[in-house]
Amino acid sequence: MAISAIQVENLEFPAVVTSPATAKAYFLGGAGERGLMIEGKFIKFTGIGVYLEDKALESLADKWKGKNSQELQETLDFYRDIISGPFEKLIRGSKIRPLTGVEYSRKVMENCVAHMKSVGTYGDGEAAAITKFAEAFKKVDFPPGSSVFYRQSPDGILGLSFSQDGTIPEKEAAVIENKAVSEAVLETMIGQHAVSPDLKRSLAARLPVALNEGILVPN
């Protein structure tokens, strides 16, 4: 199948990206908006895109090939297999409305810590990793269109990078070596208490076709 780009408000998420930090190509699994209800009105703050290594399809196919979008959307294990699968993920979070790094990271950290505590994976190592996460965002501001990139490797490394647009920086601003924290970031986006149901729907809509037909990703 031909993987297509996705438009979220004024943000475009290309079909395929190559990270200069890793020299790897990733295809767009799905993208969607994140917002909050404020005084009865849904306010959109960010667009989130989840990119996957091409070997993700082989990993997911054994269990999920042949399932339709509705089945996947209703199955938490499908999203958990994306979160913890043995393949690299690259997540782009781009801003629709301006936010400071402290404002943005505070909510991400609150959600991550709440999840880790709920599943019993929060300890001293995770607390130290969260502190390092907070430090990385202290001097960052996010005007509309700017982005944070999370590189999640299967061995538990979380690479952070920041851009004033949608381009991937050549160097990562911080590297956090903690598997529980790394997985918690994506868990809060597409897991049980997802901040972006729109992103979950997008993944469930696009991946069945990719699993059934395969895709071509340039090296």
XYZ file of N, CA and C in Angstrom:
657
model
N 0.839 -1.186 0.000
C 0.000 0.000 0.000
C 0.877 1.240 0.000
N 0.333 2.345 -0.472
C 1.043 3.620 -0.447
C 0.645 4.360 0.827
N 1.592 4.553 1.713
C 1.334 5.280 2.947
C 1.165 6.762 2.624
N 0.117 7.369 3.153
C -0.174 8.773 2.864
C 0.167 9.665 4.048
N 0.349 10.941 3.755
C 0.545 11.937 4.798
C -0.800 12.220 5.478
N -0.757 12.852 6.643
C -1.963 13.231 7.377
C -1.867 14.702 7.754
N -2.954 15.412 7.591
C -3.050 16.814 7.982
C -3.846 16.916 9.280
N -3.271 17.537 10.292
C -3.960 17.794 11.560
C -3.970 19.310 11.756
N -5.125 19.915 11.557
C -5.210 21.382 11.553
C -4.221 21.922 10.512
N -3.286 22.782 10.922
C -2.326 23.340 9.972
C -1.008 22.569 9.948
N -0.989 21.410 10.586
C 0.227 20.601 10.687
C 0.175 19.446 9.696
N 1.249 19.276 8.946
C 1.315 18.122 8.041
C 2.306 17.097 8.578
N 1.854 15.847 8.641
C 2.698 14.737 9.058
C 3.014 13.915 7.809
N 4.257 13.989 7.317
C 4.622 13.276 6.087
C 4.454 11.760 6.230
N 4.294 11.093 5.098
C 4.090 9.649 5.099
C 5.309 8.893 5.619
N 6.479 9.397 5.288
C 7.741 8.755 5.685
C 8.719 9.848 6.099
N 9.445 9.599 7.175
C 10.502 10.523 7.601
C 11.780 9.731 7.851
N 12.900 10.407 7.691
C 14.201 9.815 8.019
C 14.857 10.700 9.061
N 15.264 10.090 10.153
C 15.884 10.850 11.235
C 17.377 10.985 10.993
N 17.896 12.210 10.949
C 19.350 12.376 10.815
C 20.101 11.890 12.053
N 19.408 11.793 13.173
C 20.046 11.326 14.406
C 20.314 9.828 14.371
N 19.464 9.079 13.643
C 19.612 7.621 13.610
C 19.857 7.082 12.201
N 19.613 7.912 11.186
C 19.701 7.509 9.773
C 18.682 6.430 9.429
N 17.642 6.310 10.223
C 16.595 5.324 9.969
C 15.365 5.995 9.370
N 14.632 5.231 8.547
C 13.364 5.688 7.999
C 12.216 5.129 8.826
N 11.171 5.912 8.963
C 9.984 5.506 9.720
C 8.747 5.866 8.893
N 7.741 4.990 8.930
C 6.497 5.302 8.229
C 5.445 5.781 9.234
N 4.502 6.558 8.745
C 3.484 7.159 9.605
C 2.392 6.138 9.917
N 2.380 5.675 11.155
C 1.342 4.740 11.578
C 0.003 5.428 11.750
N 0.020 6.632 12.292
C -1.205 7.393 12.500
C -0.898 8.751 13.094
N -1.873 9.645 13.027
C -1.719 10.978 13.607
C -3.079 11.503 14.020
N -3.088 12.358 15.034
C -4.348 12.917 15.501
C -4.114 14.096 16.423
N -5.186 14.704 16.832
C -5.109 15.903 17.670
C -5.225 15.539 19.144
N -4.681 16.431 19.964
C -4.870 16.339 21.408
C -5.409 17.676 21.885
N -6.443 17.623 22.700
C -7.015 18.857 23.208
C -7.672 18.647 24.560
N -8.269 19.694 25.061
C -8.947 19.660 26.354
C -10.279 20.395 26.259
N -11.246 19.940 27.044
C -12.504 20.663 27.165
C -12.307 21.821 28.140
N -12.478 23.028 27.669
C -12.332 24.217 28.504
C -13.611 25.040 28.391
N -14.326 25.145 29.493
C -15.593 25.883 29.551
C -16.557 25.402 28.462
N -16.633 24.083 28.337
C -17.579 23.479 27.418
C -17.157 23.464 25.959
N -15.951 23.917 25.680
C -15.462 23.950 24.301
C -14.181 23.140 24.184
N -14.073 22.311 23.115
C -12.877 21.507 22.905
C -11.800 22.365 22.257
N -10.696 22.555 22.971
C -9.588 23.376 22.495
C -8.438 22.462 22.084
N -8.008 22.568 20.836
C -6.920 21.732 20.321
C -5.573 22.381 20.647
N -4.678 21.591 21.232
C -3.372 22.110 21.610
C -2.230 21.546 20.775
N -2.284 20.248 20.471
C -1.179 19.621 19.756
C -1.683 18.625 18.724
N -0.841 18.357 17.746
C -1.038 17.246 16.830
C 0.061 16.235 17.100
N -0.299 14.967 17.157
C 0.660 13.913 17.489
C 0.716 12.908 16.342
N 1.913 12.602 15.888
C 2.111 11.572 14.872
C 2.995 10.468 15.419
N 2.611 9.221 15.180
C 3.405 8.069 15.610
C 3.991 7.396 14.374
N 5.308 7.433 14.286
C 6.042 6.796 13.193
C 6.665 5.493 13.679
N 6.714 4.498 12.804
C 7.206 3.174 13.160
C 8.275 2.716 12.184
N 9.231 1.929 12.681
C 10.148 1.236 11.789
C 9.361 0.254 10.932
N 9.849 -0.028 9.738
C 9.102 -0.936 8.872
C 8.975 -2.337 9.455
N 9.937 -2.759 10.286
C 9.846 -4.103 10.867
C 8.727 -4.216 11.901
N 8.087 -3.091 12.221
C 6.926 -3.141 13.115
C 5.813 -3.989 12.510
N 5.681 -3.951 11.189
C 4.605 -4.705 10.541
C 4.772 -6.196 10.745
N 6.003 -6.672 10.612
C 6.261 -8.098 10.838
C 5.961 -8.481 12.278
N 6.335 -7.603 13.196
C 6.107 -7.877 14.611
C 4.614 -7.917 14.944
N 3.847 -7.007 14.363
C 2.421 -6.908 14.682
C 1.559 -7.887 13.891
N 2.069 -8.356 12.751
C 1.236 -9.145 11.835
C 0.769 -10.466 12.430
N 1.627 -11.157 13.168
C 1.268 -12.479 13.692
C -0.036 -12.449 14.479
N -0.208 -11.404 15.248
C -1.358 -11.319 16.146
C -2.520 -10.522 15.559
N -2.206 -9.530 14.713
C -3.245 -8.560 14.338
C -3.602 -8.529 12.860
N -2.864 -9.228 12.021
C -3.207 -9.268 10.605
C -4.578 -9.908 10.416
N -5.415 -9.297 9.582
C -6.756 -9.809 9.331
C -7.834 -9.182 10.200
N -7.419 -8.447 11.238
C -8.396 -7.754 12.086
C -8.819 -6.456 11.402
N -10.067 -6.070 11.598
C -10.503 -4.808 11.004
C -10.286 -3.643 11.968
N -10.530 -2.450 11.474
C -10.252 -1.248 12.261
C -11.050 -1.197 13.553
N -12.309 -1.584 13.490
C -13.153 -1.551 14.682
C -12.635 -2.503 15.754
N -12.228 -3.696 15.335
C -11.683 -4.668 16.290
C -10.424 -4.135 16.961
N -9.547 -3.544 16.174
C -8.311 -3.019 16.737
C -8.573 -1.849 17.677
N -9.476 -0.972 17.295
C -9.758 0.207 18.109
C -10.304 -0.174 19.483
N -10.990 -1.307 19.550
C -11.606 -1.745 20.805
C -10.708 -2.673 21.624
N -9.473 -2.905 21.148
C -8.590 -3.869 21.803
C -7.355 -3.181 22.353
N -7.266 -3.058 23.663
C -6.140 -2.375 24.293
C -4.824 -3.079 23.996
N -4.845 -4.417 23.898
C -3.612 -5.159 23.650
C -2.957 -4.758 22.327
N -3.751 -4.365 21.356
C -3.188 -3.916 20.078
C -2.295 -2.695 20.298
N -2.791 -1.734 21.040
C -2.007 -0.530 21.314
C -0.817 -0.839 22.216
N -0.995 -1.747 23.153
C 0.103 -2.122 24.035
C 1.215 -2.817 23.241
N 0.840 -3.548 22.192
C 1.859 -4.202 21.361
C 2.628 -3.181 20.527
N 2.001 -2.082 20.191
C 2.735 -0.988 19.542
C 3.687 -0.346 20.545
N 3.193 -0.100 21.742
C 3.980 0.572 22.780
C 5.225 -0.220 23.154
N 5.060 -1.525 23.348
C 6.165 -2.347 23.867
C 6.829 -3.211 22.811
N 6.425 -3.081 21.543
C 6.957 -3.930 20.486
C 8.453 -3.754 20.272
N 9.130 -4.798 19.756
C 10.593 -4.780 19.567
C 11.015 -4.043 18.304
N 10.573 -2.817 18.183
C 10.904 -1.973 17.037
C 10.911 -0.524 17.500
N 11.611 0.301 16.750
C 11.752 1.694 17.169
C 10.521 2.513 16.770
N 10.156 3.421 17.642
C 9.078 4.370 17.387
C 9.650 5.791 17.393
N 9.097 6.642 16.549
C 9.437 8.059 16.574
C 8.128 8.834 16.664
N 7.951 9.558 17.750
C 6.710 10.290 17.994
C 6.984 11.781 17.826
N 6.156 12.420 17.029
C 6.264 13.875 16.844
C 5.050 14.535 17.464
N 5.307 15.450 18.388
C 4.245 16.251 18.969
C 4.423 17.701 18.564
N 3.535 18.214 17.710
C 3.659 19.584 17.206
C 2.532 20.449 17.752
N 2.847 21.679 18.012
C 1.923 22.550 18.717
C 0.982 23.299 17.766
N -0.297 23.284 18.124
C -1.305 24.082 17.436
C -1.436 25.432 18.121
N -1.351 25.406 19.449
C -1.357 26.628 20.252
C -0.034 26.741 20.998
N 0.407 27.962 21.319
C 1.699 28.113 21.997
C 1.676 27.548 23.420
N 2.777 26.924 23.798
C 2.957 26.399 25.143
C 4.419 26.578 25.537
N 4.674 26.769 26.815
C 6.061 26.723 27.281
C 6.442 25.263 27.489
N 7.743 25.020 27.475
C 8.211 23.663 27.722
C 7.781 23.151 29.079
N 7.778 24.043 30.067
C 7.377 23.640 31.424
C 5.900 23.264 31.463
N 5.058 24.069 30.819
C 3.627 23.776 30.772
C 3.361 22.426 30.112
N 3.995 22.229 28.971
C 3.777 21.000 28.213
C 4.287 19.788 28.985
N 5.529 19.859 29.466
C 6.150 18.690 30.094
C 5.492 18.333 31.426
N 4.961 19.332 32.126
C 4.324 19.051 33.422
C 3.178 18.060 33.264
N 2.346 18.294 32.269
C 1.197 17.405 32.067
C 1.644 16.027 31.587
N 2.646 15.996 30.702
C 3.168 14.709 30.237
C 3.708 13.906 31.415
N 4.476 14.564 32.274
C 5.070 13.869 33.422
C 3.999 13.395 34.399
N 2.999 14.227 34.653
C 1.916 13.820 35.556
C 1.239 12.553 35.053
N 0.952 12.515 33.758
C 0.293 11.347 33.182
C 1.188 10.113 33.231
N 2.475 10.307 32.943
C 3.416 9.185 32.955
C 3.582 8.606 34.361
N 3.753 9.472 35.332
C 3.926 9.012 36.712
C 2.665 8.304 37.204
N 1.507 8.863 36.883
C 0.248 8.234 37.292
C 0.133 6.826 36.703
N 0.502 6.685 35.435
C 0.436 5.351 34.812
C 1.423 4.395 35.471
N 2.659 4.818 35.638
C 3.668 3.919 36.221
C 3.296 3.503 37.639
N 2.770 4.417 38.412
C 2.334 4.059 39.762
C 1.184 3.060 39.718
N 0.298 3.205 38.740
C -0.868 2.321 38.656
C -0.481 0.894 38.285
N 0.639 0.732 37.581
C 1.065 -0.617 37.166
C 2.277 -1.102 37.953
N 2.711 -0.317 38.938
C 3.785 -0.748 39.828
C 5.183 -0.689 39.245
N 5.430 0.218 38.292
C 6.761 0.305 37.691
C 7.486 1.604 38.051
N 6.957 2.331 39.048
C 7.562 3.610 39.414
C 8.417 3.442 40.662
N 9.721 3.664 40.510
C 10.647 3.576 41.634
C 11.663 4.694 41.564
N 12.784 4.525 42.268
C 13.805 5.574 42.319
C 14.391 5.866 40.941
N 14.608 4.811 40.160
C 15.174 5.002 38.823
C 14.244 5.802 37.929
N 12.954 5.532 38.045
C 11.968 6.248 37.233
C 11.844 7.700 37.694
N 11.906 7.918 39.014
C 11.853 9.282 39.538
C 13.031 10.105 39.026
N 14.202 9.497 38.981
C 15.390 10.192 38.466
C 15.240 10.487 36.974
N 14.667 9.538 36.247
C 14.463 9.733 34.808
C 13.455 10.850 34.543
N 12.415 10.929 35.349
C 11.421 11.991 35.206
C 12.050 13.358 35.493
N 12.947 13.416 36.471
C 13.651 14.664 36.762
C 14.487 15.103 35.565
N 15.154 14.144 34.921
C 15.946 14.447 33.735
C 15.046 14.901 32.584
N 13.888 14.291 32.488
C 12.898 14.682 31.481
C 12.493 16.145 31.688
N 12.194 16.510 32.926
C 11.790 17.886 33.241
C 12.886 18.882 32.882
N 14.136 18.526 33.197
C 15.263 19.420 32.906
C 15.375 19.719 31.415
N 15.090 18.721 30.587
C 15.241 18.885 29.146
C 14.284 19.932 28.582
N 13.150 20.132 29.246
C 12.123 21.054 28.738
C 12.189 22.448 29.359
N 13.036 22.658 30.343
C 13.006 23.906 31.109
C 13.267 25.156 30.274
N 14.143 25.046 29.304
C 14.518 26.225 28.524
C 13.918 26.213 27.120
N 12.854 25.418 26.947
C 12.241 25.276 25.632
C 10.884 25.974 25.616
N 10.615 26.684 24.544
C 9.289 27.244 24.306
C 8.752 26.678 23.001
N 7.442 26.508 22.946
C 6.801 25.915 21.779
C 5.804 26.891 21.148
N 6.236 27.698 20.187
C 5.265 28.491 19.421
C 4.484 27.565 18.494
N 3.390 28.032 17.908
C 2.631 27.188 16.972
C 3.522 26.647 15.856
N 3.381 25.354 15.581
C 4.175 24.714 14.533
C 5.446 24.055 15.024
N 5.890 24.394 16.225
C 7.118 23.793 16.754
C 6.834 22.379 17.260
N 7.903 21.609 17.449
C 7.725 20.183 17.708
C 8.689 19.646 18.764
N 8.250 18.598 19.432
C 9.122 17.733 20.219
C 9.087 16.361 19.564
N 10.245 15.728 19.492
C 10.340 14.367 18.960
C 10.797 13.427 20.065
N 10.101 12.306 20.183
C 10.482 11.251 21.115
C 10.931 10.040 20.302
N 12.175 9.650 20.449
C 12.652 8.410 19.821
C 12.666 7.312 20.877
N 11.897 6.289 20.641
C 11.795 5.195 21.608
C 12.411 3.940 21.016
N 13.487 3.478 21.618
C 14.123 2.258 21.142
C 13.662 1.074 21.990
N 13.691 -0.141 21.442
C 13.215 -1.317 22.185
C 14.002 -1.604 23.464
N 15.239 -1.096 23.529
C 16.041 -1.349 24.725
C 15.802 -0.322 25.828
N 14.801 0.517 25.659
C 14.397 1.404 26.749
C 14.985 2.796 26.703
N 15.621 3.162 25.610
C 16.191 4.507 25.493
C 15.157 5.463 24.904
N 15.015 6.608 25.543
C 14.119 7.657 25.082
C 14.960 8.867 24.693
N 15.000 9.167 23.380
C 15.727 10.331 22.903
C 14.778 11.492 22.696
N 15.145 12.666 23.175
C 14.317 13.869 23.047
C 15.000 14.873 22.134
N 14.235 15.462 21.240
C 14.764 16.547 20.421
C 13.676 17.568 20.161
N 14.095 18.794 19.894
C 13.172 19.915 19.752
C 13.440 20.658 18.450
N 12.358 21.102 17.812
C 12.465 21.787 16.526
C 11.453 22.921 16.476
N 11.800 23.977 15.778
C 10.875 25.103 15.627
C 9.843 24.861 14.532
N 9.953 23.714 13.860
C 8.953 23.336 12.861
C 8.784 21.818 12.912
N 8.545 21.197 11.766
C 8.335 19.759 11.767
C 9.544 18.955 11.339
N 10.709 19.616 11.203
C 11.912 18.898 10.801
C 12.599 18.265 12.007
N 13.219 17.109 11.770
C 13.871 16.366 12.851
C 15.301 16.890 13.017
N 15.684 17.320 14.213
C 17.050 17.825 14.419
C 18.105 16.737 14.209
N 19.318 17.182 13.897
C 20.422 16.247 13.673
C 20.890 15.614 14.980
N 20.772 16.344 16.071
C 21.233 15.826 17.357
C 20.101 15.871 18.368
N 20.090 14.894 19.250
C 19.078 14.848 20.309
C 19.500 15.725 21.478
N 18.525 16.382 22.085
C 18.809 17.296 23.191
C 19.058 16.548 24.493
N 18.461 15.378 24.637
C 18.629 14.579 25.855
C 18.338 13.126 25.533
N 18.989 12.242 26.271
C 18.751 10.807 26.145
C 18.488 10.252 27.544
N 17.338 9.620 27.704
C 16.929 9.075 28.998
C 16.884 7.559 28.889
N 17.640 6.893 29.731
C 17.725 5.435 29.674
C 16.850 4.832 30.769
N 15.579 4.690 30.463
C 14.645 4.074 31.410
C 13.452 3.539 30.626
N 13.319 2.240 30.565
C 12.297 1.607 29.729
C 10.884 1.958 30.189
N 10.656 1.974 31.510
C 9.313 2.255 32.017
C 8.864 3.660 31.638
N 9.757 4.629 31.763
C 9.423 6.011 31.411
C 9.216 6.140 29.904
N 10.108 5.526 29.133
C 9.991 5.589 27.677
C 8.640 5.058 27.208
N 8.243 3.887 27.694
C 6.973 3.300 27.271
C 5.780 4.083 27.812
N 5.939 4.697 28.988
C 4.832 5.451 29.584
C 4.449 6.655 28.724
N 5.423 7.255 28.047
C 5.127 8.415 27.195
C 4.097 8.043 26.129
N 4.334 6.921 25.436
C 3.398 6.505 24.389
C 2.130 5.906 24.987
N 2.253 5.246 26.118
C 1.073 4.699 26.802
C 0.060 5.799 27.105
N 0.526 6.940 27.556
C -0.402 8.022 27.900
C -1.070 8.607 26.658
N -0.465 8.401 25.494
C -1.043 8.923 24.253
C -2.062 7.983 23.645
N -1.775 6.657 23.670
C -2.638 5.697 22.973
C -3.072 4.525 23.829
N -2.755 4.543 25.119
C -3.086 3.426 25.992
C -4.485 3.517 26.580
N -4.631 2.985 27.776
C -5.956 2.875 28.392
C -6.604 4.228 28.650
N -5.807 5.189 29.089
C -6.330 6.533 29.375
C -5.690 7.525 28.399
N -5.900 7.296 27.122
C -5.210 8.035 26.065
C -5.604 9.505 26.034
N -4.601 10.362 25.873
C -4.877 11.794 25.735
C -5.318 12.137 24.315
N -5.145 11.186 23.383
C -5.557 11.457 22.004
C -6.342 10.281 21.424
N -7.633 10.206 21.717
C -8.465 9.177 21.065
C -8.424 9.287 19.549
N -8.224 10.502 19.039
C -8.134 10.720 17.603
C -6.938 9.968 17.012
N -5.815 9.983 17.713
C -4.627 9.253 17.292
C -4.877 7.745 17.318
N -5.556 7.266 18.342
C -5.879 5.840 18.423
C -6.733 5.410 17.227
N -7.725 6.231 16.895
C -8.585 5.911 15.743
C -7.771 5.868 14.458
N -6.838 6.794 14.311
C -6.018 6.858 13.109
C -5.150 5.612 12.966
N -4.519 5.197 14.041
C -3.691 3.984 14.008
C -4.530 2.763 13.638
N -5.706 2.659 14.233
C -6.578 1.510 13.977
C -7.127 1.531 12.558
N -7.263 2.711 11.976
C -7.779 2.820 10.616
C -6.715 2.497 9.566
N -5.479 2.884 9.826
C -4.426 2.762 8.820
C -3.668 1.437 8.876
N -3.402 0.942 10.077
C -2.522 -0.220 10.187
C -3.104 -1.520 9.634
N -4.429 -1.767 9.684
C -4.924 -3.009 9.083
C -4.566 -3.148 7.602
N -4.646 -2.055 6.866
C -4.300 -2.098 5.446
C -2.810 -2.387 5.273
N -1.980 -1.722 6.090
C -0.537 -1.951 6.010
C -0.180 -3.387 6.389
N -0.859 -3.933 7.399
C -0.587 -5.299 7.827
C -0.995 -6.304 6.763
N -2.094 -6.038 6.073
C -2.601 -6.974 5.065
C -1.872 -6.864 3.730
N -1.483 -5.645 3.361
C -0.910 -5.435 2.038
C 0.579 -5.168 2.057
N 1.116 -4.790 3.233
C 2.515 -4.407 3.309
C 2.731 -3.008 2.772
N 3.916 -2.462 3.028
C 4.268 -1.142 2.531
C 5.721 -1.164 2.074
N 6.054 -0.164 1.302
C 7.439 0.025 0.916
C 7.977 1.251 1.639
N 9.059 1.068 2.405
C 9.691 2.171 3.106
C 11.102 2.298 2.594
N 11.519 3.445 2.112
C 12.886 3.596 1.593
C 13.929 3.443 2.685
N 15.070 2.894 2.302
C 16.171 2.744 3.262
C 16.906 4.064 3.455
